[in-house]
Short mmCIF file of C-alpha atoms in Angstrom, two decimals:
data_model
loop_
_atom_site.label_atom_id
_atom_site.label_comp_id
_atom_site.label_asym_id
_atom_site.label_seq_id
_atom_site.Cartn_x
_atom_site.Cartn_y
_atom_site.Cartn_z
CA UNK A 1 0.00 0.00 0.00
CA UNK A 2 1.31 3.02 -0.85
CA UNK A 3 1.86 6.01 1.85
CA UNK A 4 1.44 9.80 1.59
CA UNK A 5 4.62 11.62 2.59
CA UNK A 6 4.30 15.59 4.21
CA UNK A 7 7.15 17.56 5.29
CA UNK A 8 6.60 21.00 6.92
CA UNK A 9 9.06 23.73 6.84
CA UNK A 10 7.06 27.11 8.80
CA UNK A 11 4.32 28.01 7.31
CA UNK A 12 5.03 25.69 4.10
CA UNK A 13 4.02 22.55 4.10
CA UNK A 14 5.12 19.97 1.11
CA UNK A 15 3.22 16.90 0.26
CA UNK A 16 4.54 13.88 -1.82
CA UNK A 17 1.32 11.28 -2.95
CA UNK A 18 3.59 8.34 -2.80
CA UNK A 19 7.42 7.40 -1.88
CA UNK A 20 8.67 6.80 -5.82
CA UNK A 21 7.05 10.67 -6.08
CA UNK A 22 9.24 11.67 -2.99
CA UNK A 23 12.28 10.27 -4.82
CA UNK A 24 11.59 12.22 -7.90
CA UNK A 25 11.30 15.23 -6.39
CA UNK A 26 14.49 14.73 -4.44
CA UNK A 27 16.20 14.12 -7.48
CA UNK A 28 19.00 16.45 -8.97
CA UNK A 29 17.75 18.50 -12.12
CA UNK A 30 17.50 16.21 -14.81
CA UNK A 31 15.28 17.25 -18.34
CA UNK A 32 14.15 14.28 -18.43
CA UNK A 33 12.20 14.12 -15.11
CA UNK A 34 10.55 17.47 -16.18
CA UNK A 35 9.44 15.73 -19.53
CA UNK A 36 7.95 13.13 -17.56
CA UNK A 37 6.01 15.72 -15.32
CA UNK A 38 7.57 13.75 -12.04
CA UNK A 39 10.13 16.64 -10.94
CA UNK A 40 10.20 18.74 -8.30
CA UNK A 41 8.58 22.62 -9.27
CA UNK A 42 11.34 24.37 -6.91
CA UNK A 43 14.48 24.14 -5.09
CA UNK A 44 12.75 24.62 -1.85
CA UNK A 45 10.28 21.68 -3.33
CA UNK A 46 13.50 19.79 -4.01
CA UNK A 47 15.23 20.00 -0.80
CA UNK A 48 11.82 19.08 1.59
CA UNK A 49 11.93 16.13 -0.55
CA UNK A 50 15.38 15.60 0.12
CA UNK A 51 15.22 16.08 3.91
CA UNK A 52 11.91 13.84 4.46
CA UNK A 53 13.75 11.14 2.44
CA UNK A 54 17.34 11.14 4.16
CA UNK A 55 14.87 9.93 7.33
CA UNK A 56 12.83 7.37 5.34
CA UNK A 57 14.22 3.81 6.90
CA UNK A 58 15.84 1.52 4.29
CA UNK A 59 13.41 -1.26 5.39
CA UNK A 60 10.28 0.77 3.90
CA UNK A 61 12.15 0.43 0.44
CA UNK A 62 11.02 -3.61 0.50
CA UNK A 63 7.57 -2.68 2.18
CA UNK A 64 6.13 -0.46 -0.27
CA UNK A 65 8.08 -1.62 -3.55
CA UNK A 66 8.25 1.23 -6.31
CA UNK A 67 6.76 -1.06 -8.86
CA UNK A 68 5.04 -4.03 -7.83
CA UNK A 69 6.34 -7.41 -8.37
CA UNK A 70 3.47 -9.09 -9.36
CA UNK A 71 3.31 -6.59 -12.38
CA UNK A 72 7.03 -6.42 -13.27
CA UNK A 73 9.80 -8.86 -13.78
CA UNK A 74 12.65 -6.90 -12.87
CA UNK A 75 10.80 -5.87 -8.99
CA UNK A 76 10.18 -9.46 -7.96
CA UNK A 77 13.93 -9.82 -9.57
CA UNK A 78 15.05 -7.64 -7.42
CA UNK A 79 13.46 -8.27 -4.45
CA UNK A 80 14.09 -12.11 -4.98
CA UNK A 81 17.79 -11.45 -5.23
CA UNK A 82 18.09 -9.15 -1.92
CA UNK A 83 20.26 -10.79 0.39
CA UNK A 84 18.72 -10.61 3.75
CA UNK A 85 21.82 -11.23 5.72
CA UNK A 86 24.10 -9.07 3.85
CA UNK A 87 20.95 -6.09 4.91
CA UNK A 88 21.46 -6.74 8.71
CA UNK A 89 24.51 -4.65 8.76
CA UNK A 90 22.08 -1.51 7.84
CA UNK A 91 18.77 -2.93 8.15
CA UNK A 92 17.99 -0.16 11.05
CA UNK A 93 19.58 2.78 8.88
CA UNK A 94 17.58 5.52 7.10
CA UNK A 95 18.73 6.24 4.13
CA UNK A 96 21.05 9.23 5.75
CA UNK A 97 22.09 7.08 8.11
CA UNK A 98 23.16 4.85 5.73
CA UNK A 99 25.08 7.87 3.37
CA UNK A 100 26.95 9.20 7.12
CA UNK A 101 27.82 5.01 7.37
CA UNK A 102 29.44 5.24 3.47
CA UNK A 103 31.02 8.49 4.04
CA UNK A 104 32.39 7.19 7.35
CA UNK A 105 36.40 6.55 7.63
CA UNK A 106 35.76 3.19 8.96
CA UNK A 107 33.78 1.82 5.45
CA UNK A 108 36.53 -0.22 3.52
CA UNK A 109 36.16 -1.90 0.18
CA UNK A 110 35.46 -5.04 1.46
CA UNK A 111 32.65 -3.70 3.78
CA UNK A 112 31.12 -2.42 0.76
CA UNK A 113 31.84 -5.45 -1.05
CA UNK A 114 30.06 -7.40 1.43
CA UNK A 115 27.16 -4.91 2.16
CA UNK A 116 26.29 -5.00 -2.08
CA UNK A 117 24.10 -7.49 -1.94
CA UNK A 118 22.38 -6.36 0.88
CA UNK A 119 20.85 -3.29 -0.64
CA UNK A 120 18.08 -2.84 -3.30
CA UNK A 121 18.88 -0.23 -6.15
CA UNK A 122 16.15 2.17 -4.75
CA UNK A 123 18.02 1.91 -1.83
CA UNK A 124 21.33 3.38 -3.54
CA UNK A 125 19.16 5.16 -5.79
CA UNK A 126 17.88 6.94 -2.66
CA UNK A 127 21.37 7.77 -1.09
CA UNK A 128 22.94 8.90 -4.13
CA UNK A 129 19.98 11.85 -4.15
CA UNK A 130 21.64 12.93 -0.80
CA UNK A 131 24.77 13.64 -1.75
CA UNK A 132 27.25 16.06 -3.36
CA UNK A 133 29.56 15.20 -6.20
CA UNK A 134 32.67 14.59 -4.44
CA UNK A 135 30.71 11.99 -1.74
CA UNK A 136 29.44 10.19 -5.41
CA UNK A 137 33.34 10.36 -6.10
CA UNK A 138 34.51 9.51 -3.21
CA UNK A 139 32.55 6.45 -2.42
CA UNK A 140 32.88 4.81 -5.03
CA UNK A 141 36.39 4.84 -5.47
CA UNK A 142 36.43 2.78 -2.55
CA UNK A 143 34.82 0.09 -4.66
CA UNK A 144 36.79 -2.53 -6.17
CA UNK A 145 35.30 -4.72 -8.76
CA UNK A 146 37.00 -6.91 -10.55
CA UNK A 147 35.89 -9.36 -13.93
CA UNK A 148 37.54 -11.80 -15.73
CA UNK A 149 37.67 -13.05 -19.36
CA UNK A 150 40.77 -12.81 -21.41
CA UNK A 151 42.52 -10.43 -18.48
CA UNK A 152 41.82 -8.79 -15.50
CA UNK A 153 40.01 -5.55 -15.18
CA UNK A 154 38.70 -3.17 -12.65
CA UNK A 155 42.17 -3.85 -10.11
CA UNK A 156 43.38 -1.22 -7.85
CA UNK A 157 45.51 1.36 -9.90
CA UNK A 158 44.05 0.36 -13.10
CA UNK A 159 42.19 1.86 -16.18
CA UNK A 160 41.06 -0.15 -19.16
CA UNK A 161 39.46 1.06 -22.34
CA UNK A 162 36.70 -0.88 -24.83
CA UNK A 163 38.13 -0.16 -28.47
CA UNK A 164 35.60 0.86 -30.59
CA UNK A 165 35.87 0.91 -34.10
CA UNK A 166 32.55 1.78 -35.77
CA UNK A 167 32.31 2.05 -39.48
CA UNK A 168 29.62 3.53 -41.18
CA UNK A 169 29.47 0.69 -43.37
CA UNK A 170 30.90 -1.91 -41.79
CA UNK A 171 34.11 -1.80 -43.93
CA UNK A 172 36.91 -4.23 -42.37
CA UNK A 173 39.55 -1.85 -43.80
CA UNK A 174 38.13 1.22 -42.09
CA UNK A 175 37.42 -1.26 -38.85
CA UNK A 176 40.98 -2.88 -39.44
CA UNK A 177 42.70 0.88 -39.57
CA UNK A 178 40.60 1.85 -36.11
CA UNK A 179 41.75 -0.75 -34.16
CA UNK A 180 45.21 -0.41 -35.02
CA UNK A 181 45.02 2.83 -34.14
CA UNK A 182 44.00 2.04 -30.72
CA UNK A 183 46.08 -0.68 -30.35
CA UNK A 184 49.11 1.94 -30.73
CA UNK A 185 47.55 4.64 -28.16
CA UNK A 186 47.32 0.97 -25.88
CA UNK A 187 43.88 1.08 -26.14
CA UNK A 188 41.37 -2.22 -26.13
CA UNK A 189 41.87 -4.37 -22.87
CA UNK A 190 37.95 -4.25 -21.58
CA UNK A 191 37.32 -4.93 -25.48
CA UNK A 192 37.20 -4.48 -28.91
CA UNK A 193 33.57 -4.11 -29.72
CA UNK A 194 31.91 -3.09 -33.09
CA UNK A 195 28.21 -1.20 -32.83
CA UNK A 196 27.58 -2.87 -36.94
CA UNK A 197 25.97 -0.69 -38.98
CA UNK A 198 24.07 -3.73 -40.32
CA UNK A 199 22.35 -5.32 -37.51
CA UNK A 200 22.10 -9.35 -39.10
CA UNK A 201 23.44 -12.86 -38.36
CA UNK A 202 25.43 -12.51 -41.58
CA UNK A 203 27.48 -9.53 -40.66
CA UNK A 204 27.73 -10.45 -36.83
CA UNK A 205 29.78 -13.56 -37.93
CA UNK A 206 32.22 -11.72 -40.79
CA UNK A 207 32.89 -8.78 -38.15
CA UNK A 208 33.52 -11.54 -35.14
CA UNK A 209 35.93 -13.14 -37.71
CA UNK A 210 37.80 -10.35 -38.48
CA UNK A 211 38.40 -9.19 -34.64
CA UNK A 212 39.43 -12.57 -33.78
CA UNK A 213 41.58 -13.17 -36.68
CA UNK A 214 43.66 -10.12 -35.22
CA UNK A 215 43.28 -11.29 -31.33
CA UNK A 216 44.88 -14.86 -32.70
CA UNK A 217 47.24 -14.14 -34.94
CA UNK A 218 48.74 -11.47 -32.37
CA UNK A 219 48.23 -13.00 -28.97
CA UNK A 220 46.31 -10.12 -27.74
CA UNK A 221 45.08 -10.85 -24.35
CA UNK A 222 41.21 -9.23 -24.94
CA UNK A 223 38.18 -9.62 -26.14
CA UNK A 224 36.10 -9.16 -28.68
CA UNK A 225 32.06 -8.03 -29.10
CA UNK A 226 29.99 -7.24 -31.88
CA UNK A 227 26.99 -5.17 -30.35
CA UNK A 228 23.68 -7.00 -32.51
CA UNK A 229 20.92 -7.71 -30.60
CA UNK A 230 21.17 -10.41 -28.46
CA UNK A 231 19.02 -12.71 -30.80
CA UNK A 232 21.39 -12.61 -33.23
CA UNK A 233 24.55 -13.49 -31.31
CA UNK A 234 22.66 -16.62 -29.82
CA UNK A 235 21.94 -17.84 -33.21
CA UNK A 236 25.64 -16.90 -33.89
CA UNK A 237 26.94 -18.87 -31.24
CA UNK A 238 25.36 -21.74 -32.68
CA UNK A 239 26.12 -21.61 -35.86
CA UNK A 240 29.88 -22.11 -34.24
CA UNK A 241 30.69 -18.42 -34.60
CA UNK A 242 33.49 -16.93 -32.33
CA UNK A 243 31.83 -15.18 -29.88
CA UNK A 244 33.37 -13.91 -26.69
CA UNK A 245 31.02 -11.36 -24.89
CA UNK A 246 27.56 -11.19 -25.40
CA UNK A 247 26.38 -7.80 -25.46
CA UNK A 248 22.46 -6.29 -24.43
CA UNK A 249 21.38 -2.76 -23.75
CA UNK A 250 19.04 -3.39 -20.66
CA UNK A 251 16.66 -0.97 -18.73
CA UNK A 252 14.82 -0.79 -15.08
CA UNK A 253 11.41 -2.22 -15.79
CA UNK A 254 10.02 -5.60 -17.82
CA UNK A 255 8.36 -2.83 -20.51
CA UNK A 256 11.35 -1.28 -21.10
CA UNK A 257 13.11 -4.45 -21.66
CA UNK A 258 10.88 -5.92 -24.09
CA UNK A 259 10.88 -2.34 -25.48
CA UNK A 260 14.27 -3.85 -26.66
CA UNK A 261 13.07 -6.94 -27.75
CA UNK A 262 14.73 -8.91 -24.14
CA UNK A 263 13.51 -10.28 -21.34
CA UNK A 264 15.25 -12.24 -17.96
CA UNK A 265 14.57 -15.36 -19.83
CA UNK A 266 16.85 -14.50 -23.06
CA UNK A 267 19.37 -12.73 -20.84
CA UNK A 268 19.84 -16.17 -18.96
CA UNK A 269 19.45 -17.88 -22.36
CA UNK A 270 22.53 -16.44 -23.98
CA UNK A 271 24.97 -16.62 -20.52
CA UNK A 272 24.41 -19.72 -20.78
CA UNK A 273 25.28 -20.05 -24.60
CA UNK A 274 28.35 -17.89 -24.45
CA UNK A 275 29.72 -19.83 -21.25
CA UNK A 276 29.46 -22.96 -23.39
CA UNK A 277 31.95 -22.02 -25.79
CA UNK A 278 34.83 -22.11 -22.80
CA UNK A 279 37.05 -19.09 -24.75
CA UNK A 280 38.05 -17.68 -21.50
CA UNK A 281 41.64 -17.85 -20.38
CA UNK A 282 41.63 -16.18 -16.87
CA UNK A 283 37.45 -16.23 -16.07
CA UNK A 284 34.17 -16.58 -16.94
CA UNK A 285 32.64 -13.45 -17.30
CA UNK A 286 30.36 -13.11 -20.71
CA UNK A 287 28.10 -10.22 -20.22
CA UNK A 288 28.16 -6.95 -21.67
CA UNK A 289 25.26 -4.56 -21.24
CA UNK A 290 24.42 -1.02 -21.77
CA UNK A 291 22.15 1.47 -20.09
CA UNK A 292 21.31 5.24 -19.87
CA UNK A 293 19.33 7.52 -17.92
CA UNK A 294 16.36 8.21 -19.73
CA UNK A 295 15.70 4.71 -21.39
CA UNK A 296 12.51 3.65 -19.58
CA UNK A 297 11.04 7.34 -20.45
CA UNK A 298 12.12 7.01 -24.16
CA UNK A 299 9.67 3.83 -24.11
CA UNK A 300 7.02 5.42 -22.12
CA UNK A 301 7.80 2.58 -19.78
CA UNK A 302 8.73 4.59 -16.48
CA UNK A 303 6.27 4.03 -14.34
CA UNK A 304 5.90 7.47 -12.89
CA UNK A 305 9.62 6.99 -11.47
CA UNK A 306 12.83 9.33 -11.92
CA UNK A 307 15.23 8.21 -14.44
CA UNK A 308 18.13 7.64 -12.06
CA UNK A 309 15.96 5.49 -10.25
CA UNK A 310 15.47 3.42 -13.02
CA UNK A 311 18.65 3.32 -14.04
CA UNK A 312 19.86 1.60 -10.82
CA UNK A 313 17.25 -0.93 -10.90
CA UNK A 314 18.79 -1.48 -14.42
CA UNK A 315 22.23 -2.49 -12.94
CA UNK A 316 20.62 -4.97 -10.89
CA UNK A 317 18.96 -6.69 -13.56
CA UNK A 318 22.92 -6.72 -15.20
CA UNK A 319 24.07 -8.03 -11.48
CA UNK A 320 22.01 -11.12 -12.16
CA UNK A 321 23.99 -12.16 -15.18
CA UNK A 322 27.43 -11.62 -13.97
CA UNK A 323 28.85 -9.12 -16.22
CA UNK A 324 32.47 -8.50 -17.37
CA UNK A 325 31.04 -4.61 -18.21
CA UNK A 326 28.49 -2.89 -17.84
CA UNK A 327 28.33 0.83 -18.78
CA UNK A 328 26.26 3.70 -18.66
CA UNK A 329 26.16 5.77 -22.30
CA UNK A 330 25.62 8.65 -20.25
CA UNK A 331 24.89 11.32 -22.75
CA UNK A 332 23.67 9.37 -25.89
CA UNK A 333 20.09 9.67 -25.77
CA UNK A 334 19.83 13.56 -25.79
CA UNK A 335 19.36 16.53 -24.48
CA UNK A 336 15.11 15.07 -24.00
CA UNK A 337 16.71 13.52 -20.97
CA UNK A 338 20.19 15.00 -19.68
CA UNK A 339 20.26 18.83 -21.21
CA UNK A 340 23.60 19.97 -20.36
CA UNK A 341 27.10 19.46 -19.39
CA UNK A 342 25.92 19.94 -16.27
CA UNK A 343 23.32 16.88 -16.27
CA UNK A 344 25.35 14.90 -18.07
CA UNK A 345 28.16 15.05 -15.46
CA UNK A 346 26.03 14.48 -12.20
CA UNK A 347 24.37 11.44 -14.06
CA UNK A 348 27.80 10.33 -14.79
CA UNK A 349 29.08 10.08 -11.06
CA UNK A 350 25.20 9.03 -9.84
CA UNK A 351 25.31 5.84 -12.41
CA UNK A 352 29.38 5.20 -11.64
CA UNK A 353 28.47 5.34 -7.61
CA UNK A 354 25.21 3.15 -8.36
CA UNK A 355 26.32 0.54 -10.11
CA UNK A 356 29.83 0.17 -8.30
CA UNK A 357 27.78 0.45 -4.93
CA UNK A 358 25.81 -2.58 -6.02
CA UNK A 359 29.01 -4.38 -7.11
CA UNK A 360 29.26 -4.08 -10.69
CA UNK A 361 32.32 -3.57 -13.22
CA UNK A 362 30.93 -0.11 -13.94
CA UNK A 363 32.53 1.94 -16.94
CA UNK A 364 31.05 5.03 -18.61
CA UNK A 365 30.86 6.03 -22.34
CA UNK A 366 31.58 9.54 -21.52
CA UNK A 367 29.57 11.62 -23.84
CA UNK A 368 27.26 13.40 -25.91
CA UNK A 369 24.93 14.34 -28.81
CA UNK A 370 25.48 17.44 -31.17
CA UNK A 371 22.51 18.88 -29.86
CA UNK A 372 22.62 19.13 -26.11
CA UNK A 373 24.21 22.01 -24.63
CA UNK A 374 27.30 20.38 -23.96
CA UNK A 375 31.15 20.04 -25.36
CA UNK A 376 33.83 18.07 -25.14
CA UNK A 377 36.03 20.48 -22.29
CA UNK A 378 32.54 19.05 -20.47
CA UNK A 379 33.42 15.13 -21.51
CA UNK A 380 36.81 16.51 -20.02
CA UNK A 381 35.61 17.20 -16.76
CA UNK A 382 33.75 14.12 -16.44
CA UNK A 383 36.54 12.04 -17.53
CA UNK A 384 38.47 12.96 -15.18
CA UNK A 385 35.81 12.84 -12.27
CA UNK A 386 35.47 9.32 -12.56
CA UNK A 387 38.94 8.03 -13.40
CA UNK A 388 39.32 9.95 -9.47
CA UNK A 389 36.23 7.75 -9.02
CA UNK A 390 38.11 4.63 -9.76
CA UNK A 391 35.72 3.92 -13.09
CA UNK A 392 36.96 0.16 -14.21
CA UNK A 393 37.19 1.65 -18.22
CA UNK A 394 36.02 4.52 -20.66
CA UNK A 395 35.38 4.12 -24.46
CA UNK A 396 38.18 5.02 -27.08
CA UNK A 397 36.71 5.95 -30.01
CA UNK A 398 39.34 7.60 -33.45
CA UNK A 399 39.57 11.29 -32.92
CA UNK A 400 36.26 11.36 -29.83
CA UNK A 401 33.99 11.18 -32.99
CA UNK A 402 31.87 8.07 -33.73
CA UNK A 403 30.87 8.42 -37.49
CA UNK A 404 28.52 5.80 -37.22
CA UNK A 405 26.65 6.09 -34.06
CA UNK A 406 26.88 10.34 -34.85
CA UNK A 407 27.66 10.98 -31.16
CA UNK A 408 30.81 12.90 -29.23
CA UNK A 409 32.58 10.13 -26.51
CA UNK A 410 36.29 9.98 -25.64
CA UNK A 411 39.25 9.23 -27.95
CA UNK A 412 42.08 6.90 -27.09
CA UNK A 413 44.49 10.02 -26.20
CA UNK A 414 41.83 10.86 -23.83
CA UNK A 415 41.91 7.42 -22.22
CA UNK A 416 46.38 8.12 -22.21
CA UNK A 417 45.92 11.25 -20.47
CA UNK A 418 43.81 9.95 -17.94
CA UNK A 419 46.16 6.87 -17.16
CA UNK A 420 49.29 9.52 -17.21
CA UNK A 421 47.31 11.95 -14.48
CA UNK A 422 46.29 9.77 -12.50
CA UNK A 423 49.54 7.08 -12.84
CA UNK A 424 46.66 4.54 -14.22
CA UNK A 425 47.82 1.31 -15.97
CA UNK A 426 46.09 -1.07 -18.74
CA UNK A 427 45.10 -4.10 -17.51
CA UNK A 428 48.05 -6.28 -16.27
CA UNK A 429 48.08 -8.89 -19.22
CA UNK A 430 47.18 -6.60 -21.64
CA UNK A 431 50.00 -4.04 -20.51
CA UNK A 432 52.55 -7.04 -20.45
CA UNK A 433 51.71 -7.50 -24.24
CA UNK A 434 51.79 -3.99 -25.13
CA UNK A 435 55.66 -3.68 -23.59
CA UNK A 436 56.45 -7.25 -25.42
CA UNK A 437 54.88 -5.64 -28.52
CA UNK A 438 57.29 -2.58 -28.24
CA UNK A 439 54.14 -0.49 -27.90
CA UNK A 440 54.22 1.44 -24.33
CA UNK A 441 57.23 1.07 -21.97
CA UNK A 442 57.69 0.33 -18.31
CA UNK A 443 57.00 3.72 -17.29
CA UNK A 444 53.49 3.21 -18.77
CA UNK A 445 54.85 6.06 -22.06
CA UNK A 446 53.85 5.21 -25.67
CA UNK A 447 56.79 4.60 -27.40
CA UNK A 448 57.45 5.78 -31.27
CA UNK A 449 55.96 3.33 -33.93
CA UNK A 450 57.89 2.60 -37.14
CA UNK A 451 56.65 1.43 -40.55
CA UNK A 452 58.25 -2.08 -39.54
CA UNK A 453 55.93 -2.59 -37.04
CA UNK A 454 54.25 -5.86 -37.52
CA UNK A 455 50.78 -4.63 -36.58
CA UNK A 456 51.06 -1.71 -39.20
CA UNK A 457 52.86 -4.79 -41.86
CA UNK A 458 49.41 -6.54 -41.19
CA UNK A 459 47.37 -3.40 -42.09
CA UNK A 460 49.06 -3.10 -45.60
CA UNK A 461 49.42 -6.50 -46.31
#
């Protein structure tokens, strides 16, 4: 049953019809949440909001569920996977209680390892609205998550990058000259993964080929995804195609999800498939999947809830599945949803410090469309924010500019300055290979690449 909410301040007095309309209103300014009608009408709206939830308890969160579970897959999902003994530690907390006990001195990575799957996303959702930047920084670079395929990622000190070569026609040439060039700026160790142009079985199996004809024949320890709809790489896989990670862009409610043509069924369906190939060296980590603030709204799917709320109940729908990566495209779906620079960068840090808070390998494609109000000395700031936030990898795309996708994310001299700033380092096996290759040095510096390089003698042969 849902509960009316009333907090007084003097004379004013603020009343929220519901605790998902509380957690709107005590969201940060998002476009989005004013398209949907949901946000607050004020700052002085906002804050009430954010005072009367900061002494909600954590417990009503699984009493009076946002969306019902007998009407959504992903809530009985959720509540279903809640680990009741991992909730005693804070099952007395409010939720400001429980951002004083994250902020604390005495919270370590593993108590926040071990607390993960003790809290709901609404939960996190809900402390995340509570705090500043630099507590969504500083939180989460506490978390450590680490996945395994071909090499390690997410460890202490480290930053890895997904090589992306998109082609707006799918041309292995153009794809072929992409990743070398990332391969020289030591780019590629979460993956190599292609968005095709052409979505089909045919051209999922050619463009898997021709990544893992380069990942053999060099040793490279990565790899490789081509991003078609999960249908497709299932029917891939069994037609014996080389398939690594499978890759699905996911959202926070069962609409949404068949919005994209999944459900928790397929998800399951094609772990399964991908962990029965055995191409893992190091682990068993398969799962790739995408979100974005906004998603759920885009579908007219949202349930009345914020965006960043549904967002974090999108990362643990990913939790389920085990994931290698999972990253937020922060700024990809438009201005409709995250106007500015501004947005863009406090949904970056809110879905970093979400998902890592649940326990996830959280990256970020750091970016944005022509037409928000945004530019890349924005995607700057942001980078750097969450490479201080200890984000497991960013996207390197050739020159920041995706000609295929049409979208502004981070180039792979982006991802260099970030690991030079902030004395970062690929992935271990991946940075041993790069040294043995003669690419980057011991000091973590790209060295100078000569025409007799064998990677640039494979291009031209």
């Amino acid at each position: 049953m849902k509960s009316t909410y009333v907090y007084a301040v003097g004379n004013q007095s603020y009343q929220f019809e519901s605790l998902a309309d509380v957690m709107a209103k005590a969201s940060a300014t998002k476009s989005g949440d004013n398209l949907a009608g949901i946000a607050a009408k004020s700052d002085e709206e906002r804050v009430a909001a954010q005072l009367l939830l900061a002494n909600i308890p954590l417990k009503r969160f699984i009493d009076e569920p946002l969306i019902p579970p007998e009407s959504d897959s992903v809530s009985q999902l959720l509540l279903e996977e809640h680990n009741n003994e991992a909730f005693q530690m804070v099952e007395n907390d409010t939720v400001g209680d429980l951002r004083n006990r994250l902020l604390s001195y005495e919270m370590a990575s593993d108590d926040l390892a071990k607390l993960a799957d003790g809290l709901l996303p609404e939960m996190v959702a809900a402390v995340s609205k509570l705090m500043r930047n630099q507590d969504l920084i500083l939180v989460a670079s506490i978390c450590n998550v680490v996945t395994k395929f071909r090499n390690s990622l997410g460890l202490s000190g480290r930053l890895s990058t997904r090589l992306q070569p998109n082609h707006p026609s799918d041309d292995e040439r153009g794809i072929g000259a992409s990743m070398l060039d990332g391969l020289m700026y030591g780019s590629g160790d979460a993956v190599i993964g292609i968005n095709p142009a052409t979505d089909n079985v045919q051209s999922l199996i050619r463009l898997l080929g021709h990544i893992d004809e380069l990942i053999q024949r060099f040793a490279i320890p990565t790899q490789s995804c081509v991003l078609s709809h999960i249908t497709n790489q299932i029917e891939a896989i069994n037609k014996g195609a080389p398939v690594d990670i499978v890759f699905q862009s996911i959202a926070g409610t069962e609409a949404a999800n068949e919005s994209f043509g999944v459900n928790l069924d397929l998800l399951a369906e094609a772990r399964q498939a991908a962990l029965s190939l055995n191409r893992g060296t190091v682990g068993d980590h398969v799962m790739y999947f995408e979100t974005g603030q906004g998603s759920c709204l885009s579908a007219n799917t949202h349930h009345g809830i914020d965006q960043q709320t549904l967002e974090a109940r999108a990362y643990g729908v990913a939790k389920k599945f085990k994931p290698l990566l999972v990253n937020t495209v922060v700024g990809f779906i438009g201005p409709e949803y995250l106007f500015d620079g501004k947005q863009i960068i406090r949904a970056g840090l809110e879905d970093h410090f979400c998902g890592k808070l649940l326990g996830l390998p959280m990256g970020c494609d750091v970016c944005y469309t022509n037409h928000a109000e945004a530019d890349q000395d924005d995607m700057d700031v942001l980078l750097t924010l969450l490479g201080v936030a200890g984000c497991n990898y960013i996207m390197g795309v050739p020159g920041a500019d995706d000609i295929m996708l049409n979208y502004q994310s981070t180039s792979f001299h982006d991802a260099h300055y970030l690991r030079q700033v902030l004395n970062k380092r690929p992935a271990p096996e991946f940075e041993a290979w790069l040294q043995k290759m003669g690419i980057m040095d011991a000091e973590n510096r790209l060295l100078p690449v000569t025409v007799k390089h064998p990677l640039l003698l494979e291009l031209t042969s």
